[in-house]
PDB file of C-alpha atoms and ligand atoms in Angstrom:
ATOM      1  CA  MET A   1      80.536  47.421 156.994  1.00 98.00           C
ATOM      2  CA  PHE A   2      80.681  48.148 160.670  1.00 98.00           C
ATOM      3  CA  ILE A   3      83.920  49.150 162.473  1.00 98.00           C
ATOM      4  CA  ASP A   4      84.569  48.305 166.139  1.00 98.00           C
ATOM      5  CA  THR A   5      86.860  51.212 167.041  1.00 98.00           C
ATOM      6  CA  HIS A   6      87.840  49.821 170.422  1.00 98.00           C
ATOM      7  CA  CYS A   7      88.211  46.387 171.627  1.00 98.00           C
ATOM      8  CA  HIS A   8      90.563  44.241 173.623  1.00 96.00           C
ATOM      9  CA  LEU A   9      91.588  41.047 171.772  1.00 96.00           C
ATOM     10  CA  SER A  10      93.660  38.599 173.788  1.00 95.00           C
ATOM     11  CA  LYS A  11      94.102  34.900 174.706  1.00 95.00           C
ATOM     12  CA  GLN A  12      93.344  35.889 178.260  1.00 94.00           C
ATOM     13  CA  TYR A  13      89.769  36.537 177.236  1.00 95.00           C
ATOM     14  CA  TYR A  14      89.098  34.163 174.296  1.00 97.00           C
ATOM     15  CA  ASP A  15      90.120  30.577 173.542  1.00 96.00           C
ATOM     16  CA  ASP A  16      89.813  30.830 169.867  1.00 97.00           C
ATOM     17  CA  ILE A  17      90.645  34.143 168.238  1.00 97.00           C
ATOM     18  CA  ASP A  18      90.134  32.751 164.676  1.00 96.00           C
ATOM     19  CA  SER A  19      86.441  32.015 165.543  1.00 97.00           C
ATOM     20  CA  ILE A  20      85.972  35.529 167.109  1.00 97.00           C
ATOM     21  CA  ILE A  21      87.244  37.191 163.867  1.00 97.00           C
ATOM     22  CA  ALA A  22      85.074  34.939 161.706  1.00 97.00           C
ATOM     23  CA  LYS A  23      81.862  35.625 163.829  1.00 97.00           C
ATOM     24  CA  ASN A  24      82.628  39.379 163.677  1.00 98.00           C
ATOM     25  CA  LYS A  25      82.638  39.190 159.807  1.00 97.00           C
ATOM     26  CA  GLU A  26      79.370  37.189 159.819  1.00 98.00           C
ATOM     27  CA  ARG A  27      77.745  40.070 161.522  1.00 98.00           C
ATOM     28  CA  GLY A  28      79.112  42.643 159.313  1.00 98.00           C
ATOM     29  CA  VAL A  29      81.818  43.916 161.670  1.00 98.00           C
ATOM     30  CA  GLU A  30      84.615  43.710 159.192  1.00 96.00           C
ATOM     31  CA  ARG A  31      87.156  45.973 160.662  1.00 98.00           C
ATOM     32  CA  ILE A  32      88.309  46.219 164.349  1.00 98.00           C
ATOM     33  CA  ILE A  33      90.808  48.289 166.242  1.00 98.00           C
ATOM     34  CA  ILE A  34      92.487  46.574 169.175  1.00 98.00           C
ATOM     35  CA  SER A  35      93.435  48.829 172.064  1.00 97.00           C
ATOM     36  CA  GLY A  36      96.750  47.450 173.316  1.00 95.00           C
ATOM     37  CA  CYS A  37      97.278  49.581 176.326  1.00 90.00           C
ATOM     38  CA  GLU A  38      99.127  47.440 178.788  1.00 90.00           C
ATOM     39  CA  LEU A  39     102.810  46.567 178.619  1.00 86.00           C
ATOM     40  CA  SER A  40     101.909  42.875 178.615  1.00 85.00           C
ATOM     41  CA  GLU A  41      99.454  42.986 175.723  1.00 90.00           C
ATOM     42  CA  ILE A  42     101.120  45.242 173.144  1.00 93.00           C
ATOM     43  CA  GLU A  43     103.190  42.488 171.401  1.00 93.00           C
ATOM     44  CA  GLU A  44     100.206  40.237 171.292  1.00 95.00           C
ATOM     45  CA  SER A  45      98.080  42.957 169.568  1.00 96.00           C
ATOM     46  CA  LEU A  46     100.904  43.470 167.080  1.00 96.00           C
ATOM     47  CA  TYR A  47     100.821  39.727 166.295  1.00 96.00           C
ATOM     48  CA  TYR A  48      97.004  39.858 165.492  1.00 97.00           C
ATOM     49  CA  ALA A  49      97.449  42.894 163.299  1.00 97.00           C
ATOM     50  CA  LYS A  50     100.013  41.047 161.219  1.00 97.00           C
ATOM     51  CA  LYS A  51      97.905  37.832 161.126  1.00 97.00           C
ATOM     52  CA  TYR A  52      94.460  39.300 160.176  1.00 97.00           C
ATOM     53  CA  ASN A  53      93.821  41.664 157.355  1.00 95.00           C
ATOM     54  CA  ASP A  54      91.218  43.893 158.994  1.00 96.00           C
ATOM     55  CA  VAL A  55      92.646  44.122 162.437  1.00 98.00           C
ATOM     56  CA  TYR A  56      94.171  47.575 163.234  1.00 98.00           C
ATOM     57  CA  LEU A  57      95.812  48.880 166.361  1.00 98.00           C
ATOM     58  CA  SER A  58      95.757  51.607 168.897  1.00 98.00           C
ATOM     59  CA  LEU A  59      98.730  51.496 171.183  1.00 98.00           C
ATOM     60  CA  GLY A  60      99.637  53.348 174.287  1.00 97.00           C
ATOM     61  CA  PHE A  61      99.813  53.240 178.091  1.00 97.00           C
ATOM     62  CA  HIS A  62      96.623  53.107 180.077  1.00 97.00           C
ATOM     63  CA  PRO A  63      96.490  55.197 183.307  1.00 97.00           C
ATOM     64  CA  SER A  64      96.360  52.012 185.358  1.00 95.00           C
ATOM     65  CA  GLU A  65      99.894  51.259 184.088  1.00 95.00           C
ATOM     66  CA  VAL A  66     101.340  54.444 185.596  1.00 96.00           C
ATOM     67  CA  ASP A  67     103.459  52.732 188.265  1.00 95.00           C
ATOM     68  CA  LYS A  68     104.898  50.379 185.784  1.00 95.00           C
ATOM     69  CA  ILE A  69     106.114  52.800 183.077  1.00 95.00           C
ATOM     70  CA  GLU A  70     109.705  53.920 183.005  1.00 94.00           C
ATOM     71  CA  ASN A  71     111.426  56.369 180.673  1.00 93.00           C
ATOM     72  CA  SER A  72     112.822  53.633 178.391  1.00 94.00           C
ATOM     73  CA  HIS A  73     109.123  52.590 177.694  1.00 95.00           C
ATOM     74  CA  PHE A  74     108.488  55.731 175.738  1.00 96.00           C
ATOM     75  CA  LYS A  75     111.138  55.039 173.198  1.00 95.00           C
ATOM     76  CA  MET A  76     109.778  51.596 172.875  1.00 95.00           C
ATOM     77  CA  LEU A  77     106.197  52.975 172.372  1.00 96.00           C
ATOM     78  CA  GLU A  78     107.374  55.355 169.608  1.00 96.00           C
ATOM     79  CA  ASN A  79     108.883  52.358 167.831  1.00 96.00           C
ATOM     80  CA  PHE A  80     105.683  50.297 168.066  1.00 96.00           C
ATOM     81  CA  LEU A  81     103.638  53.357 166.872  1.00 97.00           C
ATOM     82  CA  GLY A  82     105.698  53.406 163.736  1.00 96.00           C
ATOM     83  CA  GLU A  83     104.450  49.855 162.807  1.00 94.00           C
ATOM     84  CA  GLU A  84     102.131  49.190 160.013  1.00 93.00           C
ATOM     85  CA  LYS A  85      98.400  49.183 160.864  1.00 97.00           C
ATOM     86  CA  VAL A  86      98.818  51.374 164.076  1.00 98.00           C
ATOM     87  CA  VAL A  87      96.167  54.005 163.617  1.00 98.00           C
ATOM     88  CA  ALA A  88      95.965  55.709 166.908  1.00 98.00           C
ATOM     89  CA  LEU A  89      97.823  56.270 170.282  1.00 98.00           C
ATOM     90  CA  GLY A  90      95.691  54.968 173.197  1.00 96.00           C
ATOM     91  CA  GLU A  91      93.963  54.295 175.236  1.00 96.00           C
ATOM     92  CA  ILE A  92      95.502  56.979 177.361  1.00 98.00           C
ATOM     93  CA  GLY A  93      94.081  59.353 179.973  1.00 98.00           C
ATOM     94  CA  LEU A  94      92.980  59.673 183.532  1.00 98.00           C
ATOM     95  CA  ASP A  95      91.249  57.334 185.909  1.00 98.00           C
ATOM     96  CA  TYR A  96      90.295  58.537 189.366  1.00 98.00           C
ATOM     97  CA  HIS A  97      87.739  55.840 190.006  1.00 97.00           C
ATOM     98  CA  TYR A  98      89.923  54.031 192.557  1.00 94.00           C
ATOM     99  CA  GLY A  99      91.347  57.130 194.027  1.00 94.00           C
ATOM    100  CA  LYS A 100      93.339  60.204 193.114  1.00 96.00           C
ATOM    101  CA  GLU A 101      96.567  59.654 195.030  1.00 95.00           C
ATOM    102  CA  ASN A 102      98.641  59.368 191.822  1.00 97.00           C
ATOM    103  CA  ARG A 103      96.751  62.083 190.034  1.00 98.00           C
ATOM    104  CA  LEU A 104      99.881  63.986 189.090  1.00 98.00           C
ATOM    105  CA  GLU A 105     101.768  60.946 187.920  1.00 98.00           C
ATOM    106  CA  GLN A 106      98.648  60.026 185.732  1.00 98.00           C
ATOM    107  CA  MET A 107      98.546  63.576 184.247  1.00 98.00           C
ATOM    108  CA  LYS A 108     102.252  63.328 183.390  1.00 98.00           C
ATOM    109  CA  LEU A 109     101.937  59.987 181.737  1.00 98.00           C
ATOM    110  CA  PHE A 110      98.956  61.345 179.798  1.00 98.00           C
ATOM    111  CA  GLU A 111     100.676  64.594 178.572  1.00 98.00           C
ATOM    112  CA  LYS A 112     103.812  62.758 177.629  1.00 98.00           C
ATOM    113  CA  GLN A 113     101.821  60.552 175.277  1.00 98.00           C
ATOM    114  CA  LEU A 114      99.866  63.366 173.959  1.00 98.00           C
ATOM    115  CA  ASN A 115     103.107  65.060 173.014  1.00 98.00           C
ATOM    116  CA  ILE A 116     104.093  61.912 171.142  1.00 98.00           C
ATOM    117  CA  ALA A 117     100.721  61.794 169.406  1.00 98.00           C
ATOM    118  CA  GLU A 118     101.156  65.397 168.315  1.00 98.00           C
ATOM    119  CA  ALA A 119     104.747  64.770 167.113  1.00 97.00           C
ATOM    120  CA  MET A 120     103.675  61.705 165.135  1.00 97.00           C
ATOM    121  CA  ASN A 121     100.435  63.191 163.918  1.00 97.00           C
ATOM    122  CA  LEU A 122      98.329  60.298 165.385  1.00 98.00           C
ATOM    123  CA  PRO A 123      94.803  60.535 166.748  1.00 98.00           C
ATOM    124  CA  VAL A 124      94.324  59.615 170.381  1.00 98.00           C
ATOM    125  CA  ILE A 125      91.916  57.301 172.223  1.00 98.00           C
ATOM    126  CA  VAL A 126      91.092  58.973 175.512  1.00 98.00           C
ATOM    127  CA  HIS A 127      90.081  57.058 178.565  1.00 98.00           C
ATOM    128  CA  SER A 128      88.536  59.364 181.146  1.00 98.00           C
ATOM    129  CA  ARG A 129      86.880  58.095 184.243  1.00 97.00           C
ATOM    130  CA  ASP A 130      85.751  60.381 187.140  1.00 97.00           C
ATOM    131  CA  ALA A 131      88.271  62.869 185.668  1.00 98.00           C
ATOM    132  CA  THR A 132      86.340  65.029 183.205  1.00 98.00           C
ATOM    133  CA  GLN A 133      87.621  68.460 184.116  1.00 98.00           C
ATOM    134  CA  ASP A 134      91.309  67.511 184.274  1.00 98.00           C
ATOM    135  CA  THR A 135      90.877  65.634 180.929  1.00 98.00           C
ATOM    136  CA  ILE A 136      89.425  68.633 179.244  1.00 98.00           C
ATOM    137  CA  ASP A 137      91.977  70.995 180.651  1.00 98.00           C
ATOM    138  CA  ILE A 138      94.899  68.777 179.502  1.00 98.00           C
ATOM    139  CA  LEU A 139      93.344  68.179 175.977  1.00 98.00           C
ATOM    140  CA  LYS A 140      92.889  71.880 175.537  1.00 97.00           C
ATOM    141  CA  ASN A 141      96.730  72.291 175.694  1.00 96.00           C
ATOM    142  CA  HIS A 142      97.349  69.906 172.857  1.00 97.00           C
ATOM    143  CA  HIS A 143      96.653  69.930 169.149  1.00 96.00           C
ATOM    144  CA  VAL A 144      95.226  66.460 168.889  1.00 98.00           C
ATOM    145  CA  LYS A 145      92.046  64.795 167.546  1.00 98.00           C
ATOM    146  CA  GLY A 146      90.632  61.479 168.496  1.00 98.00           C
ATOM    147  CA  VAL A 147      87.889  59.637 170.411  1.00 98.00           C
ATOM    148  CA  ILE A 148      86.555  60.038 173.887  1.00 98.00           C
ATOM    149  CA  HIS A 149      86.356  56.374 174.621  1.00 98.00           C
ATOM    150  CA  CYS A 150      83.241  54.873 176.369  1.00 97.00           C
ATOM    151  CA  PHE A 151      81.710  58.326 176.674  1.00 98.00           C
ATOM    152  CA  SER A 152      78.848  58.353 179.217  1.00 95.00           C
ATOM    153  CA  GLY A 153      78.703  61.946 180.310  1.00 96.00           C
ATOM    154  CA  SER A 154      76.014  64.692 180.035  1.00 98.00           C
ATOM    155  CA  TYR A 155      75.071  66.641 176.902  1.00 98.00           C
ATOM    156  CA  GLU A 156      77.067  69.732 178.119  1.00 98.00           C
ATOM    157  CA  ILE A 157      80.230  67.545 178.415  1.00 98.00           C
ATOM    158  CA  ALA A 158      79.640  65.974 175.018  1.00 98.00           C
ATOM    159  CA  LYS A 159      79.319  69.465 173.496  1.00 98.00           C
ATOM    160  CA  GLN A 160      82.630  70.428 175.004  1.00 98.00           C
ATOM    161  CA  TYR A 161      84.415  67.517 173.647  1.00 98.00           C
ATOM    162  CA  ILE A 162      82.772  67.899 170.178  1.00 98.00           C
ATOM    163  CA  ASP A 163      83.612  71.546 170.077  1.00 97.00           C
ATOM    164  CA  MET A 164      87.323  70.553 170.643  1.00 97.00           C
ATOM    165  CA  GLY A 165      87.031  68.346 167.646  1.00 97.00           C
ATOM    166  CA  PHE A 166      86.701  64.989 169.332  1.00 98.00           C
ATOM    167  CA  LEU A 167      84.363  62.117 168.404  1.00 98.00           C
ATOM    168  CA  LEU A 168      82.456  60.133 171.133  1.00 98.00           C
ATOM    169  CA  GLY A 169      82.938  56.408 171.356  1.00 98.00           C
ATOM    170  CA  ILE A 170      79.516  54.791 172.103  1.00 98.00           C
ATOM    171  CA  GLY A 171      79.299  51.202 173.307  1.00 98.00           C
ATOM    172  CA  GLY A 172      77.119  48.699 175.140  1.00 98.00           C
ATOM    173  CA  VAL A 173      76.349  51.282 177.958  1.00 97.00           C
ATOM    174  CA  VAL A 174      73.858  52.890 175.631  1.00 98.00           C
ATOM    175  CA  THR A 175      71.661  49.772 175.902  1.00 98.00           C
ATOM    176  CA  PHE A 176      71.706  49.636 179.693  1.00 97.00           C
ATOM    177  CA  LYS A 177      68.383  50.262 181.440  1.00 94.00           C
ATOM    178  CA  ASN A 178      69.265  53.294 183.533  1.00 93.00           C
ATOM    179  CA  SER A 179      71.711  54.776 181.054  1.00 96.00           C
ATOM    180  CA  ASN A 180      71.360  58.613 180.343  1.00 97.00           C
ATOM    181  CA  LEU A 181      73.218  58.076 177.106  1.00 98.00           C
ATOM    182  CA  PRO A 182      70.168  57.574 174.822  1.00 98.00           C
ATOM    183  CA  LYS A 183      68.900  60.975 175.920  1.00 98.00           C
ATOM    184  CA  VAL A 184      72.258  62.659 175.237  1.00 98.00           C
ATOM    185  CA  ILE A 185      72.624  60.891 171.884  1.00 98.00           C
ATOM    186  CA  SER A 186      69.127  61.945 170.745  1.00 98.00           C
ATOM    187  CA  MET A 187      70.395  65.596 170.985  1.00 98.00           C
ATOM    188  CA  LEU A 188      73.656  64.885 169.105  1.00 97.00           C
ATOM    189  CA  ASP A 189      74.503  64.635 165.395  1.00 97.00           C
ATOM    190  CA  LEU A 190      75.689  61.172 164.301  1.00 98.00           C
ATOM    191  CA  SER A 191      78.634  62.860 162.686  1.00 98.00           C
ATOM    192  CA  CYS A 192      80.365  62.906 166.044  1.00 98.00           C
ATOM    193  CA  VAL A 193      79.755  59.232 167.013  1.00 98.00           C
ATOM    194  CA  VAL A 194      81.905  56.138 166.464  1.00 98.00           C
ATOM    195  CA  LEU A 195      80.885  52.653 167.622  1.00 98.00           C
ATOM    196  CA  GLU A 196      83.018  50.536 169.986  1.00 98.00           C
ATOM    197  CA  THR A 197      82.538  47.519 172.255  1.00 98.00           C
ATOM    198  CA  ASP A 198      85.389  47.712 174.679  1.00 97.00           C
ATOM    199  CA  SER A 199      85.056  43.931 174.619  1.00 97.00           C
ATOM    200  CA  PRO A 200      85.492  41.680 176.560  1.00 97.00           C
ATOM    201  CA  TYR A 201      83.824  44.286 178.898  1.00 95.00           C
ATOM    202  CA  LEU A 202      80.443  46.058 178.706  1.00 96.00           C
ATOM    203  CA  THR A 203      78.402  43.477 176.850  1.00 98.00           C
ATOM    204  CA  PRO A 204      75.235  45.129 175.587  1.00 98.00           C
ATOM    205  CA  HIS A 205      71.752  44.285 176.673  1.00 97.00           C
ATOM    206  CA  PRO A 206      70.241  41.602 176.282  1.00 97.00           C
ATOM    207  CA  TYR A 207      73.539  39.700 176.116  1.00 97.00           C
ATOM    208  CA  ARG A 208      74.859  40.884 179.503  1.00 95.00           C
ATOM    209  CA  GLY A 209      76.634  38.064 181.417  1.00 93.00           C
ATOM    210  CA  GLN A 210      78.158  36.788 178.247  1.00 95.00           C
ATOM    211  CA  VAL A 211      81.678  37.644 177.193  1.00 96.00           C
ATOM    212  CA  ASN A 212      81.484  40.735 174.894  1.00 98.00           C
ATOM    213  CA  SER A 213      83.100  40.761 171.413  1.00 98.00           C
ATOM    214  CA  SER A 214      82.952  42.963 168.305  1.00 98.00           C
ATOM    215  CA  GLN A 215      80.097  40.813 166.913  1.00 98.00           C
ATOM    216  CA  TYR A 216      77.680  42.936 169.145  1.00 98.00           C
ATOM    217  CA  ILE A 217      78.400  46.170 167.387  1.00 98.00           C
ATOM    218  CA  PRO A 218      75.116  45.862 165.412  1.00 98.00           C
ATOM    219  CA  VAL A 219      73.200  45.700 168.767  1.00 98.00           C
ATOM    220  CA  ILE A 220      74.715  49.043 169.741  1.00 98.00           C
ATOM    221  CA  ALA A 221      73.907  50.383 166.333  1.00 98.00           C
ATOM    222  CA  LEU A 222      70.288  49.290 166.596  1.00 98.00           C
ATOM    223  CA  LYS A 223      69.861  51.094 169.817  1.00 98.00           C
ATOM    224  CA  ILE A 224      71.317  54.339 168.501  1.00 98.00           C
ATOM    225  CA  ALA A 225      69.117  53.954 165.344  1.00 98.00           C
ATOM    226  CA  GLU A 226      66.042  53.639 167.628  1.00 98.00           C
ATOM    227  CA  VAL A 227      67.102  56.684 169.707  1.00 97.00           C
ATOM    228  CA  LYS A 228      67.697  58.759 166.517  1.00 98.00           C
ATOM    229  CA  GLY A 229      64.706  57.550 164.552  1.00 98.00           C
ATOM    230  CA  VAL A 230      66.931  56.518 161.571  1.00 98.00           C
ATOM    231  CA  SER A 231      67.789  53.036 160.103  1.00 98.00           C
ATOM    232  CA  VAL A 232      70.570  50.834 161.265  1.00 98.00           C
ATOM    233  CA  ASP A 233      72.051  51.217 157.876  1.00 98.00           C
ATOM    234  CA  ASP A 234      72.221  54.994 158.365  1.00 98.00           C
ATOM    235  CA  VAL A 235      74.017  54.518 161.698  1.00 98.00           C
ATOM    236  CA  MET A 236      76.376  52.078 160.080  1.00 98.00           C
ATOM    237  CA  ARG A 237      77.232  54.321 157.140  1.00 98.00           C
ATOM    238  CA  GLN A 238      77.737  57.502 159.197  1.00 98.00           C
ATOM    239  CA  THR A 239      79.782  55.929 162.055  1.00 98.00           C
ATOM    240  CA  THR A 240      81.973  53.980 159.631  1.00 98.00           C
ATOM    241  CA  ALA A 241      82.576  57.112 157.561  1.00 98.00           C
ATOM    242  CA  ASN A 242      83.514  58.824 160.791  1.00 98.00           C
ATOM    243  CA  ALA A 243      85.999  56.267 161.765  1.00 98.00           C
ATOM    244  CA  ILE A 244      87.495  56.155 158.342  1.00 98.00           C
ATOM    245  CA  ALA A 245      87.925  59.891 158.208  1.00 98.00           C
ATOM    246  CA  LEU A 246      89.605  59.976 161.629  1.00 98.00           C
ATOM    247  CA  PHE A 247      91.884  56.928 161.418  1.00 98.00           C
ATOM    248  CA  ASP A 248      92.612  57.332 157.765  1.00 97.00           C
ATOM    249  CA  PHE A 249      92.588  53.494 157.022  1.00 96.00           C
TER     250      PHE A 249
HETATM  251 NI1   NI B 301      89.376  49.745 176.517  1.00 52.36          NI
END
């Protein structure tokens, strides 16, 4: 069994969710975690977790939501996090890709949610884009474990996260032509890797141009297997075991 530890499942992206879930299972991707990280999609994510057996949730407020989040929303988030099948808080973090003007507000939103994760003893899914140093500095002040979602940094940065107890979420980027990730992964132990698609985004090669979904997890696993010189089965077993140990599901 493969696990997609990070995807976005919503009617905005897919016409027929039933057929997406069926296709995933055909490809051996039997368990998925939806990242519901915008105010508008949290309730829809909860609906799918109730409807489908092997759909789990990670809920939180993405840094792009920073201007929309008010104090009352944190209470609401805590209530949602108490729901059955919620296995993590996220994705949360820092994103300076489009500018740093709201850096302090983003940091505040990130820290508030890390405090909630600590209090509720939940792992976190961390989104960090062009913000590595701030992310590391903040995480060092919190006793949380979790996944660095869509990791694409250097070996040195990978080591820092791993030494802090984090796993690296590896997705379609590892299959891209100019990606540095294969080299980084070749130097890492598979005990610190989980698989993710971040679908509908980041479709792996050679399917780029199509809408991504969890069914492509084996394509990512195959690339990692090639890089590591092991079998796809080995990658599946190890990454699935890593995810189960972290999310406790
Ligand atoms: Ni995502």
